[in-house]
Coordinates of N, CA and C in Angstrom, one line a residue:
X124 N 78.3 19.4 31.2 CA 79.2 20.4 30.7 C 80.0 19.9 29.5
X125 N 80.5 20.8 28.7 CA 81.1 20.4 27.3 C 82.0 20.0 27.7
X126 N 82.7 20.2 26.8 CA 84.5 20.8 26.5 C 84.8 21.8 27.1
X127 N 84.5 22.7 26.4 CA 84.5 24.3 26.3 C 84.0 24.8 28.2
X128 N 83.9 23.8 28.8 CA 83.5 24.2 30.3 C 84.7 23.6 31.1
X129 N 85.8 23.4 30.9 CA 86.5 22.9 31.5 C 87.2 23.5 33.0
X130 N 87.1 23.0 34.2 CA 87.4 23.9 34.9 C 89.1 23.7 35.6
X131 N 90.0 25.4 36.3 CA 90.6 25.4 36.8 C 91.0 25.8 37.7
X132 N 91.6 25.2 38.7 CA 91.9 26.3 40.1 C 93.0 27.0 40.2
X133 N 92.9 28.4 40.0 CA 94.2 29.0 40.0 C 93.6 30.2 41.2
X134 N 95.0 30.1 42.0 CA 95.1 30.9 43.5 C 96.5 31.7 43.3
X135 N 95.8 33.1 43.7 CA 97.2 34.2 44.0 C 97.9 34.2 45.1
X136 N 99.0 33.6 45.0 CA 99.6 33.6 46.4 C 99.8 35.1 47.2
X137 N 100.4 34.8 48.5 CA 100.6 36.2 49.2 C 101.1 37.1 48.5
X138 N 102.0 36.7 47.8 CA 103.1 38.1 47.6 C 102.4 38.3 45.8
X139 N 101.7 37.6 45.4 CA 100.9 38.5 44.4 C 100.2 39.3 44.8
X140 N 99.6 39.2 45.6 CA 98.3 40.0 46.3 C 98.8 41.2 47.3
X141 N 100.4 41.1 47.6 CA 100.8 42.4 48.4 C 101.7 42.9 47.1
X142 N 101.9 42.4 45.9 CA 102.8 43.4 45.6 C 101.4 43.8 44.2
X143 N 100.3 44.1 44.6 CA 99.0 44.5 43.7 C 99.1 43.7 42.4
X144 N 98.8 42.6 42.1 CA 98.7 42.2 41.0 C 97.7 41.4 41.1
X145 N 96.8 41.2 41.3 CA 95.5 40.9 41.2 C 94.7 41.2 40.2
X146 N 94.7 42.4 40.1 CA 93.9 42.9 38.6 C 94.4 42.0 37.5
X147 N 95.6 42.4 37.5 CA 96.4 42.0 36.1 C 96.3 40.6 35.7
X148 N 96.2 39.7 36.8 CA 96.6 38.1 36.7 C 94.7 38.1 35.9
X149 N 93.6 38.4 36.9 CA 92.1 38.5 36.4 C 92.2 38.9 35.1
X150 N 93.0 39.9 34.9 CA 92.6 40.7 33.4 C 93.3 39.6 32.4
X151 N 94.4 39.0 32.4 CA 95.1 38.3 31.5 C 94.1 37.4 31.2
X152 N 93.7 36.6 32.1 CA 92.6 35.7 32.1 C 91.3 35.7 31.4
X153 N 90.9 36.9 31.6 CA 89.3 37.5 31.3 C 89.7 37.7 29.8
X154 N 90.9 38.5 29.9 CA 91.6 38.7 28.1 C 91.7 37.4 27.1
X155 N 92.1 36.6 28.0 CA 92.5 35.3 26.6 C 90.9 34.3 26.5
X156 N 89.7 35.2 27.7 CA 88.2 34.5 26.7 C 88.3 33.5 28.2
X157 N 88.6 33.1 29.1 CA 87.9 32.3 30.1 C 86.7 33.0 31.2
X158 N 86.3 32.2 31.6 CA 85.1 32.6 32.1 C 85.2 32.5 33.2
X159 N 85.2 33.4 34.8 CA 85.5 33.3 36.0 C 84.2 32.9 36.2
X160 N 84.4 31.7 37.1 CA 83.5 30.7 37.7 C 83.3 31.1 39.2
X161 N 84.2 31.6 39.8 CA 84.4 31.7 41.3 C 85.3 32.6 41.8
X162 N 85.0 32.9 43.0 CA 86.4 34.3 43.0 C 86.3 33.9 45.0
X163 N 87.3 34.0 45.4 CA 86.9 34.2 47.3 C 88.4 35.0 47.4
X164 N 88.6 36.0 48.4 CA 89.4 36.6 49.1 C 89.4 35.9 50.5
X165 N 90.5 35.6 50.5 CA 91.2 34.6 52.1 C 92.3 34.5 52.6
X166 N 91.9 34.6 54.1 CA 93.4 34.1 55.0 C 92.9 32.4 55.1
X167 N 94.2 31.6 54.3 CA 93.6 30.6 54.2 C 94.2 29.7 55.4
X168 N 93.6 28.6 56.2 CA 94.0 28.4 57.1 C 95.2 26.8 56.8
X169 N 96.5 27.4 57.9 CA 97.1 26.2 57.7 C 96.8 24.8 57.3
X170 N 95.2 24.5 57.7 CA 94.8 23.3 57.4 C 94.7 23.5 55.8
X171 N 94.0 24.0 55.8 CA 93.3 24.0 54.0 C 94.7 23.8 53.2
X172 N 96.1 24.7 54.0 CA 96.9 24.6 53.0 C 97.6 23.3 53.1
X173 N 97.7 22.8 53.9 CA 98.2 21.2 54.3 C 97.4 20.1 53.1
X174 N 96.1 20.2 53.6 CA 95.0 19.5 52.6 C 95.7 20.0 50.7
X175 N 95.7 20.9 50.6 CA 96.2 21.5 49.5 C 97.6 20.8 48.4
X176 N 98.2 21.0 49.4 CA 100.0 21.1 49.3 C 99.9 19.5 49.8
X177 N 99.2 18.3 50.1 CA 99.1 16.7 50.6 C 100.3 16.3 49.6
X178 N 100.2 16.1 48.7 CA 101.1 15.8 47.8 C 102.4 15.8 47.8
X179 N 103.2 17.0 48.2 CA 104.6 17.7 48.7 C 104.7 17.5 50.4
X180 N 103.7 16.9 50.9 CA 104.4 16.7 52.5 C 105.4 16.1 52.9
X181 N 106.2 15.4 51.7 CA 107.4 14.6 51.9 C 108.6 15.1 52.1
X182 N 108.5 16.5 51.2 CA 109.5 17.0 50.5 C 109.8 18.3 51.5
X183 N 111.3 18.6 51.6 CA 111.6 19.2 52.6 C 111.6 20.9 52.5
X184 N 110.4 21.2 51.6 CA 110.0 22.7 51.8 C 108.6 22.9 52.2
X185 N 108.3 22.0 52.5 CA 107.5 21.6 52.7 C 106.7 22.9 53.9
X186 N 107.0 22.1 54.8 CA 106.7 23.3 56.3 C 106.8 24.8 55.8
X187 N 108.3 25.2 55.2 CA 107.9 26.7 54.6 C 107.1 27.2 53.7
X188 N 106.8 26.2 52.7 CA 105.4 26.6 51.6 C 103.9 26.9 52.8
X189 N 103.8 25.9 53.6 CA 102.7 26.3 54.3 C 102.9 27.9 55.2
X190 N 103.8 27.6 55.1 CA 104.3 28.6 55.9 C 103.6 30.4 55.3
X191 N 104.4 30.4 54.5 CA 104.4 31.5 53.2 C 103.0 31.7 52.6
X192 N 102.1 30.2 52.8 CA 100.8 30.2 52.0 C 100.1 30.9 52.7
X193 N 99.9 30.3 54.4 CA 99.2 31.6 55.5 C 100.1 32.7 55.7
X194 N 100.9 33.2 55.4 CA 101.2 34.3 55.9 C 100.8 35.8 55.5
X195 N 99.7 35.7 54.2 CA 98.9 36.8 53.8 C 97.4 36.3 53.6
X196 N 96.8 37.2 53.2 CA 95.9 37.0 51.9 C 96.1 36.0 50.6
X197 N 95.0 35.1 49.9 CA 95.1 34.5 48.9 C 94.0 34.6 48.3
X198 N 93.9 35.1 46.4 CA 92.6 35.4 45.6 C 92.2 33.7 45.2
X199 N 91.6 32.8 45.6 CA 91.2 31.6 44.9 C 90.2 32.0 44.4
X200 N 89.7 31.1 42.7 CA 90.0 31.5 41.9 C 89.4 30.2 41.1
X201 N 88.0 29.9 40.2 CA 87.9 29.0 39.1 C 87.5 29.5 38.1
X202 N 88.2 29.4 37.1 CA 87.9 30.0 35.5 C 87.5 28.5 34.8
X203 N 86.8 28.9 33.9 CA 86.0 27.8 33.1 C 86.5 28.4 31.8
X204 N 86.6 26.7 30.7 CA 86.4 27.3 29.1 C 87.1 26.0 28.5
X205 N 87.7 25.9 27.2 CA 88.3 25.2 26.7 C 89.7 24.9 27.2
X206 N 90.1 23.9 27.3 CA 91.6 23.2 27.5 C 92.3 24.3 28.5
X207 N 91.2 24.9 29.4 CA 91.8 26.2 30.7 C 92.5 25.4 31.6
X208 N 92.5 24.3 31.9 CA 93.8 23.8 33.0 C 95.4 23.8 32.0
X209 N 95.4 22.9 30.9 CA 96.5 23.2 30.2 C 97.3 25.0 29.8
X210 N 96.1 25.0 28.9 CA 96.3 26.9 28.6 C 96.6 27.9 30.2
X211 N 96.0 27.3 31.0 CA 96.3 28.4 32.2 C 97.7 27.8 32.6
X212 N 98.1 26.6 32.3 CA 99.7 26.4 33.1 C 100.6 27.2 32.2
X213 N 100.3 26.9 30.9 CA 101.4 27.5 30.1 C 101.2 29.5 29.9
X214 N 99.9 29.9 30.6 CA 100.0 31.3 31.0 C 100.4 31.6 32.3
X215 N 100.5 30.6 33.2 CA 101.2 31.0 34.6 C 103.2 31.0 33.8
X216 N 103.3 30.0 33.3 CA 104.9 29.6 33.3 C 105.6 28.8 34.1
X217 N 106.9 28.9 34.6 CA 107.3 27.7 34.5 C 107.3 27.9 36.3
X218 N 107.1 26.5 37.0 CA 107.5 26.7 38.4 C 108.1 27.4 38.7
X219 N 109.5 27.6 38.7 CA 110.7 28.4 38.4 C 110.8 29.1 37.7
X220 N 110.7 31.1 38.2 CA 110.2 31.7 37.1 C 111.5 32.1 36.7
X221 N 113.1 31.5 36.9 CA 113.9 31.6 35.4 C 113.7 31.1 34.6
X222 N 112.8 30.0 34.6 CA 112.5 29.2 33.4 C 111.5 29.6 32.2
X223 N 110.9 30.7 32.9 CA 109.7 30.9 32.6 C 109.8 32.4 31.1
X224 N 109.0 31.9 30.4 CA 109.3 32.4 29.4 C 108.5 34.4 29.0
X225 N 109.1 35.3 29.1 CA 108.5 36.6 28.9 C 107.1 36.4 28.2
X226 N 106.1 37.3 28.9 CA 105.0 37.5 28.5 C 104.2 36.0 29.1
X227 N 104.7 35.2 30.2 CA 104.0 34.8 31.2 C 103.4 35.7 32.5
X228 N 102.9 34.8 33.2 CA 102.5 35.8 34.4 C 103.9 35.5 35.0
X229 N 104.1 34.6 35.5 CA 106.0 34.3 36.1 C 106.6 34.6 35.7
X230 N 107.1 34.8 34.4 CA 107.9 35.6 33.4 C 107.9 36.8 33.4
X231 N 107.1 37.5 33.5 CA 106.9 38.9 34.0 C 106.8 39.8 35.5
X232 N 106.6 38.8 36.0 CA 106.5 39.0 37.5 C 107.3 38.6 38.4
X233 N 108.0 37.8 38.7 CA 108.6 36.5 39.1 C 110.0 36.5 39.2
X234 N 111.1 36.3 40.5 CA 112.5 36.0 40.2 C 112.7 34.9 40.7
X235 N 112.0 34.5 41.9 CA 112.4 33.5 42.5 C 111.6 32.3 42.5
X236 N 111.5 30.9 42.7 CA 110.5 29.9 42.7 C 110.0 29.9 44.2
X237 N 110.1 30.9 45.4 CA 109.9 30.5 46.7 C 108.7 32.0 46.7
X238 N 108.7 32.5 45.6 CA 107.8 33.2 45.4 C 107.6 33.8 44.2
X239 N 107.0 32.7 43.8 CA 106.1 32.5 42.3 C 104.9 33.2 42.1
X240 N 104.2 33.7 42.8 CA 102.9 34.7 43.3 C 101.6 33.9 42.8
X241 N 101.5 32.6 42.1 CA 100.4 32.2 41.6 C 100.5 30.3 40.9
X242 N 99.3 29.6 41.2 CA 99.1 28.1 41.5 C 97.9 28.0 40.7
X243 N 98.2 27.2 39.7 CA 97.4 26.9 38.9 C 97.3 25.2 39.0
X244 N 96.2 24.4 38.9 CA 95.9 23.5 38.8 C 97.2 22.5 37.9
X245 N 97.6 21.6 37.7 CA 99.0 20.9 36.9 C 97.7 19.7 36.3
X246 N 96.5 19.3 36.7 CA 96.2 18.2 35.8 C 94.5 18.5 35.9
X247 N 93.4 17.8 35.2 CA 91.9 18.0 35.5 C 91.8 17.6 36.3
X248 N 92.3 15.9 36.9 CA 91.8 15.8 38.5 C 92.2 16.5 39.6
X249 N 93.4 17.1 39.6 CA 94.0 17.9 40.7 C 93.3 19.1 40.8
X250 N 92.9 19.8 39.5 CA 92.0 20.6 39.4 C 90.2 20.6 40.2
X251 N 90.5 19.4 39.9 CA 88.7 19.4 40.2 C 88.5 18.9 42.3
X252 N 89.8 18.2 42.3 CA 90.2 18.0 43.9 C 90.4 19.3 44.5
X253 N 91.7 20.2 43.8 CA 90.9 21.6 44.3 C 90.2 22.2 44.2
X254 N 89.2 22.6 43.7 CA 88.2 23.2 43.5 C 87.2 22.8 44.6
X255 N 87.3 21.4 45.0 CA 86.0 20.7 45.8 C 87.1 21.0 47.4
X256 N 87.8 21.5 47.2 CA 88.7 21.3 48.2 C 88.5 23.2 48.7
X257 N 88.4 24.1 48.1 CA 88.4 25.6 48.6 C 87.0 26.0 48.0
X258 N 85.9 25.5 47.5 CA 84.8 25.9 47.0 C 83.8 24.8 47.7
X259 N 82.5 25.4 47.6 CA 81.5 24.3 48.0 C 80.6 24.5 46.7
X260 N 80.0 23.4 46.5 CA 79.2 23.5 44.7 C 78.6 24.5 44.6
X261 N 78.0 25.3 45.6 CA 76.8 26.1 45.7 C 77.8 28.0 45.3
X262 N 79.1 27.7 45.6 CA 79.9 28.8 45.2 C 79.9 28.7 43.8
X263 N 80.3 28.1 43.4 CA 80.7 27.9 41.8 C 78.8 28.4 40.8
X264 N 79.5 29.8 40.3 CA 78.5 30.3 39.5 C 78.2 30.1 38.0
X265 N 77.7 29.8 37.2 CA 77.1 28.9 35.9 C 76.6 30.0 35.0
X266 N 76.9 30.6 34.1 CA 76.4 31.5 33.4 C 77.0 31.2 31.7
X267 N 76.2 31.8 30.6 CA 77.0 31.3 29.8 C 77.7 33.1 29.2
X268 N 78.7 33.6 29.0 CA 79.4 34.9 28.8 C 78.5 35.3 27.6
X269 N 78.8 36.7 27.2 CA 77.8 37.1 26.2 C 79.0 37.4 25.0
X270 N 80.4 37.3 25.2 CA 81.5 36.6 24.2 C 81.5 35.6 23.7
X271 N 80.9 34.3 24.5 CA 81.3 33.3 24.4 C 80.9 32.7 22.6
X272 N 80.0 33.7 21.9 CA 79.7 33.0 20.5 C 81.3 33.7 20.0
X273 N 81.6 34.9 20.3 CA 83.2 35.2 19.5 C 84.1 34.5 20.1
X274 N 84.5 33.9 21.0 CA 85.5 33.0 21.6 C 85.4 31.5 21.0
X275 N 84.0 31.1 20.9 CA 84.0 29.8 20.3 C 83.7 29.9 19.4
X276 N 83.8 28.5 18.3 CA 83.0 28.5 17.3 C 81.6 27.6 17.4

């Protein structure tokens, strides 16, 4: 894979997916030229989110993030393309969507950080750990977009 194939894991959390934003988060994405690699609709199970969230098990929100993670529906989610793990953090916004700057997905969506509505990968290896972590290789679909000559050069 190039460059230009770079992959990321971005998942809608529950309360994106109950307050209907699903389209929109896809469309922003499909808009700025990334290439959806993968898509699953899931009740994701406490384990997966544990496995997930390994990192933050120290930290004392721990229990309620798992909590919140199974308590709906979740869109996971791999887009491929150029520098899409960086570019997709600075299109999600800031953990904390006061932080987070208008004409983000958090910035536009978003009041509180205990429901951010959406998880975007923070580095390539975390990215590629999730991806092998909620996908099996044989999900992840390979195509090259029929944009892709106007997106790249």
């Amino acid at each position: 894979r190039s460059g230009s194939d770079d992959r990321t894991f971005i998942a809608i959390k529950p309360d994106g997916v109950q307050r209907g934003l699903m389209g929109e988060i896809l469309k922003r994405f499909e808009q700025k030229g990334f290439r959806l690699v993968a898509l699953k609709f899931l009740q994701a199970s406490e384990d997966l989110l544990k496995q997930h969230y390994i990192d933050l098990k120290d930290r004392p929100f721990y229990p309620g993030l798992v909590k919140y993670m199974s308590s709906g529906p979740v869109a996971a989610m791999v887009w491929e393309g150029l520098n899409v793990v960086k570019t997709g953090r600075v299109m999600l916004g800031e953990t904390n969507p006061a932080d987070s700057k208008p004409g983000t997905i958090r910035g536009d969506f978003c009041i509180e950080v205990g429901r951010n509505i959406i998880h975007g990968s923070d580095s390539v290896d975390s990215a590629n750990k999730e991806i092998s972590l909620w996908f099996k290789p044989e999900e992840l679909v390979s195509y090259k977009s029929c944009a892709q000559d106007w997106i790249y050069e």
